[in-house]
Amino acid sequence: MSVNHPKGSAEYINRLNKIKVLNLIRESGSISRAEIVKQTGLSAPTITRIVDSLINKEKLTSQVGIGESKGGRPPVIVQFNGEDNYVIGIDWGRTHIYGVISNLNGNSLAKLDVRTEVGDGFETDLKRVISLIEKLLHKSKIDKRKVYGIGVAAAGFINKKTDIIEYSPNFKWKDVDIKKPLKEFFNVPVIVDNVSRVMAKGELMYGIGDRCKDFIFINIGYGIGSGIIMNGQAFYGFDGMAGEIGHNRISDSSAGGLQCSCGKKDCLECYSSGRGIAEMAMDKLKFYPNSSLNKLEKISTQTIAIEAHKGDELALYIFNQAADYLGLAIASVANILNPAAIVLGGKVMKSGSFFTERIRTVFNREIIQQPNRNIELLQSQLGNEAAVKGAVSLILNEVLNFRV
């Protein structure tokens, strides 16, 4: 999907100018050609050529009317043409697969959510994803030729040099290629990225990104991961595995210790993830015979949170411990990377304000304090849509940079 033009060439400069103009039009909602000239510093003939190409060739903008004249020729108004161009986003989760088909303005035309079984392998889930995408296309009744691509958010260590998921602790996948079969089946570009980084990209495109370009998204769900945004760009590290906060050891238990899904012991995920919280509760039940958790038909993060709200001793102990470890881990990352904000997301963050505030208390205690320094600790407003919106943004970003 890359476009290779030698730096300094006419083609390279034209592409950079076109990217600048297209993104300005999209961010402005609607704007006159004269205002584009003013804001970009490009010449009027250059803007005319670029805008004409965006309207007639790429069809990513459209002329929507004539503005009010302030003397001289009335301005021509253009806007981003996202209504009739489409993207598919997939949130490939451990317990469910959630898909959406959206236009380039971010408006969803159809959504579908299917449950998965813990014991199912990659091939079974791949068939579910293909079936879900086909149903989305049928449900939305759009022209398949207007689909720019498919973005996929999945948990695992994704090598961005190969696009292979080398290992996924949550799925137990090894050397899995999601991209190739989807690309071959649907004949469109496919981009796959780590779910926590995808959620950070969704936040950048549709959430905090309109006012903050340096933040860390902490995804606290079945597992724990983070997505790092620096100067408006995702940080990948050397080969794409940056952000694995959930697999750092947070307890020095030389004897025994909790086994993590990654193979190590006493990782943050063992204590603070959805899986870890549920497993911790089941392990501790025998020591708390009077706990209301003993009366539950099913023990899950959600049911434990409900009992914690009611004041159950065991439930509160488990959630307070999870919050304390999260506060410590997040503060350590913030002290190293110095973001403007930390955004908390994922299903476990729906447990309640008592959980969020406990994290905040520990975070504020452990962060390096300076008089003029205030790292915001926020909760994501995208909710369950964070990963799927991020998956949509994977392709939208390629469109805005003329790589598809």
Short mmCIF file of C-alpha atoms in Angstrom, two decimals:
data_model
loop_
_atom_site.label_atom_id
_atom_site.label_comp_id
_atom_site.label_asym_id
_atom_site.label_seq_id
_atom_site.Cartn_x
_atom_site.Cartn_y
_atom_site.Cartn_z
CA MET A 1 0.00 0.00 0.00
CA SER A 2 3.02 2.27 0.19
CA VAL A 3 3.67 4.99 -2.36
CA ASN A 4 7.32 5.46 -3.23
CA HIS A 5 8.44 8.78 -4.66
CA PRO A 6 12.02 10.04 -4.22
CA LYS A 7 12.16 12.83 -1.66
CA GLY A 8 12.42 16.19 -3.36
CA SER A 9 10.82 14.95 -6.58
CA ALA A 10 7.83 16.75 -8.07
CA GLU A 11 5.66 13.69 -7.36
CA TYR A 12 6.74 13.58 -3.73
CA ILE A 13 6.12 17.29 -3.16
CA ASN A 14 2.74 17.11 -4.91
CA ARG A 15 1.71 14.19 -2.71
CA LEU A 16 2.71 16.03 0.48
CA ASN A 17 0.75 19.11 -0.65
CA LYS A 18 -2.26 17.00 -1.52
CA ILE A 19 -2.15 15.31 1.91
CA LYS A 20 -1.97 18.72 3.59
CA VAL A 21 -4.94 20.05 1.63
CA LEU A 22 -7.11 16.94 2.06
CA ASN A 23 -6.57 16.83 5.82
CA LEU A 24 -7.29 20.55 6.13
CA ILE A 25 -10.57 20.12 4.23
CA ARG A 26 -11.58 17.15 6.40
CA GLU A 27 -10.74 18.88 9.67
CA SER A 28 -12.47 22.11 8.62
CA GLY A 29 -15.81 20.55 7.74
CA SER A 30 -16.22 22.95 4.83
CA ILE A 31 -13.79 25.55 3.57
CA SER A 32 -13.27 27.87 0.60
CA ARG A 33 -10.40 27.49 -1.84
CA ALA A 34 -9.26 30.98 -0.91
CA GLU A 35 -9.05 29.98 2.76
CA ILE A 36 -7.06 26.86 1.82
CA VAL A 37 -4.57 29.10 0.04
CA LYS A 38 -4.35 31.29 3.12
CA GLN A 39 -3.88 28.44 5.62
CA THR A 40 -1.48 26.30 3.59
CA GLY A 41 0.62 29.05 2.03
CA LEU A 42 0.38 27.31 -1.33
CA SER A 43 -0.34 29.27 -4.50
CA ALA A 44 -3.88 29.66 -5.86
CA PRO A 45 -3.08 27.69 -9.07
CA THR A 46 -1.62 24.85 -6.98
CA ILE A 47 -4.72 24.73 -4.77
CA THR A 48 -7.00 24.80 -7.82
CA ARG A 49 -5.12 21.86 -9.36
CA ILE A 50 -5.12 19.84 -6.12
CA VAL A 51 -8.78 20.49 -5.27
CA ASP A 52 -9.87 19.68 -8.83
CA SER A 53 -8.00 16.38 -8.57
CA LEU A 54 -9.55 15.60 -5.18
CA ILE A 55 -13.01 16.23 -6.65
CA ASN A 56 -12.70 14.58 -10.05
CA LYS A 57 -10.01 11.93 -9.68
CA GLU A 58 -9.80 10.73 -6.07
CA LYS A 59 -13.43 11.79 -5.39
CA LEU A 60 -12.53 12.51 -1.78
CA THR A 61 -13.90 16.06 -1.79
CA SER A 62 -16.91 17.73 -3.34
CA GLN A 63 -17.99 21.27 -4.13
CA VAL A 64 -20.94 22.16 -1.91
CA GLY A 65 -21.78 25.73 -2.83
CA ILE A 66 -20.75 29.32 -3.14
CA GLY A 67 -19.91 31.41 -0.10
CA GLU A 68 -20.84 35.00 0.59
CA SER A 69 -18.78 37.49 -1.37
CA LYS A 70 -16.91 40.16 0.57
CA GLY A 71 -16.06 42.02 -2.62
CA GLY A 72 -14.91 40.38 -5.80
CA ARG A 73 -15.59 36.80 -6.89
CA PRO A 74 -17.64 34.77 -4.35
CA PRO A 75 -15.67 31.91 -2.75
CA VAL A 76 -16.21 28.29 -3.83
CA ILE A 77 -16.85 26.02 -0.81
CA VAL A 78 -15.57 22.43 -0.71
CA GLN A 79 -15.89 19.66 1.88
CA PHE A 80 -14.57 16.17 2.56
CA ASN A 81 -16.54 13.55 0.67
CA GLY A 82 -16.80 10.77 3.22
CA GLU A 83 -20.44 9.83 2.77
CA ASP A 84 -20.07 7.54 -0.23
CA ASN A 85 -16.75 5.85 0.60
CA TYR A 86 -16.50 3.03 3.14
CA VAL A 87 -14.25 1.19 5.58
CA ILE A 88 -14.73 -2.01 7.57
CA GLY A 89 -13.42 -2.23 11.14
CA ILE A 90 -13.03 -5.47 13.11
CA ASP A 91 -12.40 -5.82 16.84
CA TRP A 92 -11.18 -9.44 17.06
CA GLY A 93 -11.59 -10.10 20.77
CA ARG A 94 -11.02 -13.12 23.00
CA THR A 95 -14.69 -13.59 23.85
CA HIS A 96 -16.36 -11.79 20.94
CA ILE A 97 -15.77 -10.40 17.46
CA TYR A 98 -17.30 -7.00 16.80
CA GLY A 99 -17.50 -5.51 13.32
CA VAL A 100 -18.68 -2.25 11.81
CA ILE A 101 -18.95 -0.80 8.33
CA SER A 102 -18.49 2.96 8.35
CA ASN A 103 -18.21 5.74 5.85
CA LEU A 104 -15.10 7.92 5.85
CA ASN A 105 -16.90 10.49 8.02
CA GLY A 106 -16.96 7.88 10.80
CA ASN A 107 -20.71 7.25 10.61
CA SER A 108 -21.63 3.57 11.09
CA LEU A 109 -23.98 1.98 8.57
CA ALA A 110 -24.10 -1.49 10.12
CA LYS A 111 -22.76 -3.24 13.22
CA LEU A 112 -22.57 -6.90 14.20
CA ASP A 113 -21.26 -8.69 17.29
CA VAL A 114 -20.70 -12.46 17.55
CA ARG A 115 -19.62 -14.52 20.54
CA THR A 116 -16.58 -16.79 20.38
CA GLU A 117 -15.73 -19.90 22.37
CA VAL A 118 -12.55 -20.01 24.45
CA GLY A 119 -11.49 -23.37 23.02
CA ASP A 120 -11.88 -22.40 19.35
CA GLY A 121 -8.75 -22.01 17.26
CA PHE A 122 -7.67 -19.41 14.71
CA GLU A 123 -9.26 -21.08 11.66
CA THR A 124 -12.67 -21.26 13.35
CA ASP A 125 -12.54 -17.61 14.36
CA LEU A 126 -11.29 -16.60 10.90
CA LYS A 127 -14.41 -18.17 9.38
CA ARG A 128 -16.50 -16.16 11.86
CA VAL A 129 -14.75 -12.94 10.81
CA ILE A 130 -15.28 -13.62 7.10
CA SER A 131 -18.96 -14.45 7.69
CA LEU A 132 -19.40 -11.31 9.81
CA ILE A 133 -17.90 -9.09 7.10
CA GLU A 134 -20.13 -10.65 4.44
CA LYS A 135 -23.17 -10.02 6.65
CA LEU A 136 -22.10 -6.40 7.19
CA LEU A 137 -21.83 -5.86 3.44
CA HIS A 138 -25.23 -7.45 2.86
CA LYS A 139 -26.87 -5.55 5.71
CA SER A 140 -25.52 -2.16 4.61
CA LYS A 141 -26.33 -2.75 0.91
CA ILE A 142 -23.31 -0.73 -0.21
CA ASP A 143 -21.33 -1.09 -3.42
CA LYS A 144 -18.37 -3.35 -2.48
CA ARG A 145 -16.18 -1.43 -4.95
CA LYS A 146 -16.42 1.60 -2.66
CA VAL A 147 -14.84 -0.21 0.31
CA TYR A 148 -11.32 1.14 0.77
CA GLY A 149 -10.16 -1.62 3.07
CA ILE A 150 -10.47 -3.63 6.30
CA GLY A 151 -8.84 -2.65 9.59
CA VAL A 152 -8.39 -5.31 12.27
CA ALA A 153 -7.61 -4.93 15.97
CA ALA A 154 -6.27 -8.12 17.59
CA ALA A 155 -4.45 -8.98 20.81
CA GLY A 156 -0.89 -10.19 20.44
CA PHE A 157 2.72 -9.39 19.69
CA ILE A 158 2.54 -8.19 16.09
CA ASN A 159 5.80 -7.83 14.20
CA LYS A 160 5.21 -4.79 11.99
CA LYS A 161 8.03 -5.83 9.67
CA THR A 162 6.13 -8.99 8.73
CA ASP A 163 2.54 -8.23 9.92
CA ILE A 164 2.60 -11.64 11.60
CA ILE A 165 1.19 -12.16 15.10
CA GLU A 166 4.22 -13.94 16.51
CA TYR A 167 2.44 -14.83 19.73
CA SER A 168 -0.85 -13.96 21.38
CA PRO A 169 -1.04 -14.91 25.09
CA ASN A 170 -4.81 -14.37 25.12
CA PHE A 171 -5.50 -16.55 22.06
CA LYS A 172 -2.51 -18.90 22.34
CA TRP A 173 -1.74 -18.12 18.69
CA LYS A 174 1.75 -18.57 17.30
CA ASP A 175 2.90 -17.11 13.95
CA VAL A 176 -0.62 -16.27 12.77
CA ASP A 177 -1.27 -14.26 9.60
CA ILE A 178 -4.63 -12.47 9.70
CA LYS A 179 -3.87 -10.12 6.83
CA LYS A 180 -3.24 -12.56 3.97
CA PRO A 181 -6.48 -14.63 4.04
CA LEU A 182 -8.72 -11.56 4.46
CA LYS A 183 -6.93 -9.68 1.68
CA GLU A 184 -7.24 -12.65 -0.67
CA PHE A 185 -10.90 -13.31 0.17
CA PHE A 186 -12.19 -9.74 -0.12
CA ASN A 187 -9.60 -8.32 -2.53
CA VAL A 188 -9.12 -5.08 -0.57
CA PRO A 189 -6.23 -3.70 1.53
CA VAL A 190 -6.10 -5.11 5.08
CA ILE A 191 -4.25 -3.59 8.03
CA VAL A 192 -3.80 -5.51 11.30
CA ASP A 193 -2.46 -3.97 14.50
CA ASN A 194 -2.32 -4.67 18.22
CA VAL A 195 -5.67 -3.94 19.85
CA SER A 196 -4.32 -1.54 22.49
CA ARG A 197 -2.47 0.52 19.88
CA VAL A 198 -5.57 0.47 17.68
CA MET A 199 -7.64 1.79 20.60
CA ALA A 200 -5.09 4.58 21.03
CA LYS A 201 -5.44 5.41 17.33
CA GLY A 202 -9.22 5.46 17.70
CA GLU A 203 -8.83 7.88 20.60
CA LEU A 204 -6.50 10.01 18.48
CA MET A 205 -8.94 10.17 15.57
CA TYR A 206 -12.27 10.36 17.41
CA GLY A 207 -11.55 11.24 21.05
CA ILE A 208 -8.87 13.16 22.92
CA GLY A 209 -6.85 13.63 19.72
CA ASP A 210 -8.63 16.87 18.85
CA ARG A 211 -6.83 18.57 21.75
CA CYS A 212 -3.94 16.28 22.70
CA LYS A 213 -1.33 14.59 20.48
CA ASP A 214 0.85 13.01 23.19
CA PHE A 215 -0.88 10.42 25.34
CA ILE A 216 -0.85 6.78 26.42
CA PHE A 217 -3.96 4.63 26.11
CA ILE A 218 -4.15 1.88 28.74
CA ASN A 219 -6.41 -0.99 27.67
CA ILE A 220 -7.65 -2.93 30.71
CA GLY A 221 -9.79 -5.78 29.44
CA TYR A 222 -9.37 -9.56 29.26
CA GLY A 223 -5.65 -8.71 29.16
CA ILE A 224 -3.75 -5.45 29.62
CA GLY A 225 -1.84 -3.46 27.02
CA SER A 226 -1.09 0.11 26.06
CA GLY A 227 -0.91 2.24 22.94
CA ILE A 228 1.57 5.10 22.88
CA ILE A 229 0.88 8.24 20.84
CA MET A 230 3.76 10.68 20.38
CA ASN A 231 3.32 13.93 18.48
CA GLY A 232 0.19 12.56 16.82
CA GLN A 233 1.86 9.30 15.71
CA ALA A 234 1.72 5.79 17.13
CA PHE A 235 4.97 4.56 18.66
CA TYR A 236 5.81 0.97 17.67
CA GLY A 237 9.30 0.39 19.01
CA PHE A 238 11.97 -1.52 17.08
CA ASP A 239 9.76 -4.24 15.61
CA GLY A 240 6.25 -3.26 16.66
CA MET A 241 5.93 -4.62 20.18
CA ALA A 242 6.03 -1.41 22.22
CA GLY A 243 3.39 -0.94 24.90
CA GLU A 244 3.21 -4.39 26.50
CA ILE A 245 2.68 -2.99 29.99
CA GLY A 246 0.61 -6.02 31.02
CA HIS A 247 3.58 -8.36 30.81
CA ASN A 248 5.88 -6.52 33.19
CA ARG A 249 6.44 -8.20 36.53
CA ILE A 250 5.00 -6.29 39.47
CA SER A 251 5.53 -8.73 42.35
CA ASP A 252 8.81 -10.26 43.49
CA SER A 253 7.49 -13.59 44.66
CA SER A 254 10.50 -15.92 44.58
CA ALA A 255 8.47 -18.88 45.82
CA GLY A 256 5.60 -19.81 43.54
CA GLY A 257 3.89 -16.78 42.08
CA LEU A 258 0.96 -16.47 39.67
CA GLN A 259 1.46 -17.91 36.20
CA CYS A 260 0.80 -15.42 33.39
CA SER A 261 -0.56 -16.39 29.97
CA CYS A 262 2.70 -15.12 28.44
CA GLY A 263 4.70 -17.80 30.27
CA LYS A 264 6.24 -15.56 32.93
CA LYS A 265 5.04 -15.12 36.51
CA ASP A 266 3.43 -12.30 38.45
CA CYS A 267 2.83 -9.98 35.48
CA LEU A 268 0.45 -7.06 35.88
CA GLU A 269 -2.18 -9.05 33.94
CA CYS A 270 -2.20 -11.71 36.69
CA TYR A 271 -3.64 -9.21 39.16
CA SER A 272 -5.36 -6.39 37.26
CA SER A 273 -6.81 -7.77 34.01
CA GLY A 274 -10.33 -9.12 33.64
CA ARG A 275 -8.95 -12.64 33.47
CA GLY A 276 -6.66 -12.06 36.44
CA ILE A 277 -9.38 -10.54 38.64
CA ALA A 278 -11.73 -13.48 38.00
CA GLU A 279 -9.01 -16.09 38.57
CA MET A 280 -7.87 -14.33 41.75
CA ALA A 281 -11.42 -14.38 43.13
CA MET A 282 -11.86 -18.09 42.48
CA ASP A 283 -8.49 -18.85 44.07
CA LYS A 284 -9.27 -16.83 47.22
CA LEU A 285 -12.86 -18.02 47.78
CA LYS A 286 -11.82 -20.83 50.12
CA PHE A 287 -10.33 -18.26 52.51
CA TYR A 288 -13.52 -16.15 52.59
CA PRO A 289 -16.40 -18.56 53.37
CA ASN A 290 -18.74 -15.67 54.19
CA SER A 291 -18.08 -13.78 50.95
CA SER A 292 -21.14 -13.12 48.79
CA LEU A 293 -19.05 -14.33 45.83
CA ASN A 294 -19.67 -17.90 47.07
CA LYS A 295 -23.35 -17.46 46.22
CA LEU A 296 -22.78 -16.42 42.60
CA GLU A 297 -23.65 -18.82 39.78
CA LYS A 298 -20.85 -17.32 37.67
CA ILE A 299 -17.82 -15.41 38.82
CA SER A 300 -16.68 -12.72 36.37
CA THR A 301 -15.10 -9.30 36.58
CA GLN A 302 -18.54 -7.75 36.23
CA THR A 303 -20.16 -9.77 39.02
CA ILE A 304 -17.17 -9.23 41.32
CA ALA A 305 -17.46 -5.46 40.70
CA ILE A 306 -21.15 -5.55 41.66
CA GLU A 307 -20.31 -7.27 44.94
CA ALA A 308 -17.47 -4.82 45.57
CA HIS A 309 -20.00 -1.99 45.26
CA LYS A 310 -22.03 -3.71 47.96
CA GLY A 311 -19.00 -3.82 50.24
CA ASP A 312 -18.04 -7.50 50.03
CA GLU A 313 -14.64 -7.89 51.70
CA LEU A 314 -13.09 -10.27 49.16
CA ALA A 315 -14.42 -8.39 46.13
CA LEU A 316 -13.08 -5.09 47.49
CA TYR A 317 -9.72 -6.65 48.33
CA ILE A 318 -9.30 -7.98 44.77
CA PHE A 319 -10.34 -4.73 43.08
CA ASN A 320 -8.27 -2.54 45.40
CA GLN A 321 -5.22 -4.69 44.76
CA ALA A 322 -5.84 -4.52 41.00
CA ALA A 323 -6.18 -0.72 41.17
CA ASP A 324 -3.03 -0.33 43.28
CA TYR A 325 -0.90 -2.32 40.86
CA LEU A 326 -2.38 -0.43 37.89
CA GLY A 327 -1.69 2.94 39.52
CA LEU A 328 1.94 1.96 40.11
CA ALA A 329 2.46 0.59 36.61
CA ILE A 330 0.83 3.54 34.85
CA ALA A 331 2.81 6.05 36.91
CA SER A 332 6.05 4.26 36.01
CA VAL A 333 5.24 4.47 32.30
CA ALA A 334 4.26 8.15 32.65
CA ASN A 335 7.50 8.95 34.49
CA ILE A 336 9.49 7.43 31.63
CA LEU A 337 7.58 8.79 28.63
CA ASN A 338 6.19 12.09 29.99
CA PRO A 339 2.84 12.14 28.13
CA ALA A 340 0.34 14.98 28.36
CA ALA A 341 -2.39 12.51 29.36
CA ILE A 342 -3.19 8.93 30.25
CA VAL A 343 -6.45 7.52 28.85
CA LEU A 344 -7.97 4.50 30.59
CA GLY A 345 -10.15 2.17 28.53
CA GLY A 346 -11.28 -1.43 28.23
CA LYS A 347 -14.16 -3.35 29.80
CA VAL A 348 -12.66 -3.55 33.29
CA MET A 349 -12.76 0.26 33.49
CA LYS A 350 -16.56 -0.04 33.57
CA SER A 351 -16.32 -1.54 37.05
CA GLY A 352 -17.14 1.75 38.72
CA SER A 353 -15.84 5.05 40.04
CA PHE A 354 -14.41 3.38 43.17
CA PHE A 355 -11.97 1.51 40.94
CA THR A 356 -11.04 4.54 38.82
CA GLU A 357 -10.50 6.76 41.85
CA ARG A 358 -8.29 4.19 43.57
CA ILE A 359 -6.11 4.05 40.42
CA ARG A 360 -6.01 7.85 40.35
CA THR A 361 -4.96 8.08 44.02
CA VAL A 362 -2.01 5.72 43.55
CA PHE A 363 -1.07 7.32 40.23
CA ASN A 364 -0.98 10.81 41.74
CA ARG A 365 1.10 9.52 44.65
CA GLU A 366 3.68 7.83 42.41
CA ILE A 367 3.99 10.31 39.55
CA ILE A 368 6.91 12.73 39.62
CA GLN A 369 5.41 15.94 40.97
CA GLN A 370 6.43 19.30 39.53
CA PRO A 371 4.68 22.67 40.13
CA ASN A 372 3.83 23.21 36.46
CA ARG A 373 3.28 19.57 35.54
CA ASN A 374 -0.17 18.02 35.37
CA ILE A 375 -0.56 14.72 33.52
CA GLU A 376 -4.28 14.20 33.02
CA LEU A 377 -5.71 10.79 33.91
CA LEU A 378 -8.86 10.37 31.83
CA GLN A 379 -11.37 7.66 31.06
CA SER A 380 -12.01 6.95 27.39
CA GLN A 381 -15.34 8.25 26.07
CA LEU A 382 -15.37 5.73 23.20
CA GLY A 383 -16.42 2.80 25.43
CA ASN A 384 -16.85 -0.50 23.59
CA GLU A 385 -16.34 1.35 20.31
CA ALA A 386 -12.68 2.22 20.98
CA ALA A 387 -11.14 -0.79 19.23
CA VAL A 388 -13.52 -0.91 16.28
CA LYS A 389 -13.27 2.87 15.71
CA GLY A 390 -9.52 2.50 15.87
CA ALA A 391 -9.71 -0.30 13.31
CA VAL A 392 -11.67 2.01 11.00
CA SER A 393 -9.05 4.72 11.53
CA LEU A 394 -6.30 2.33 10.35
CA ILE A 395 -7.72 2.46 6.83
CA LEU A 396 -8.91 6.08 7.02
CA ASN A 397 -5.36 7.15 7.86
CA GLU A 398 -4.11 5.35 4.75
CA VAL A 399 -6.76 7.12 2.65
CA LEU A 400 -5.83 10.53 4.06
CA ASN A 401 -2.19 9.87 3.20
CA PHE A 402 -2.93 8.47 -0.29
CA ARG A 403 -1.51 5.05 0.48
CA VAL A 404 -4.64 3.22 -0.73
#
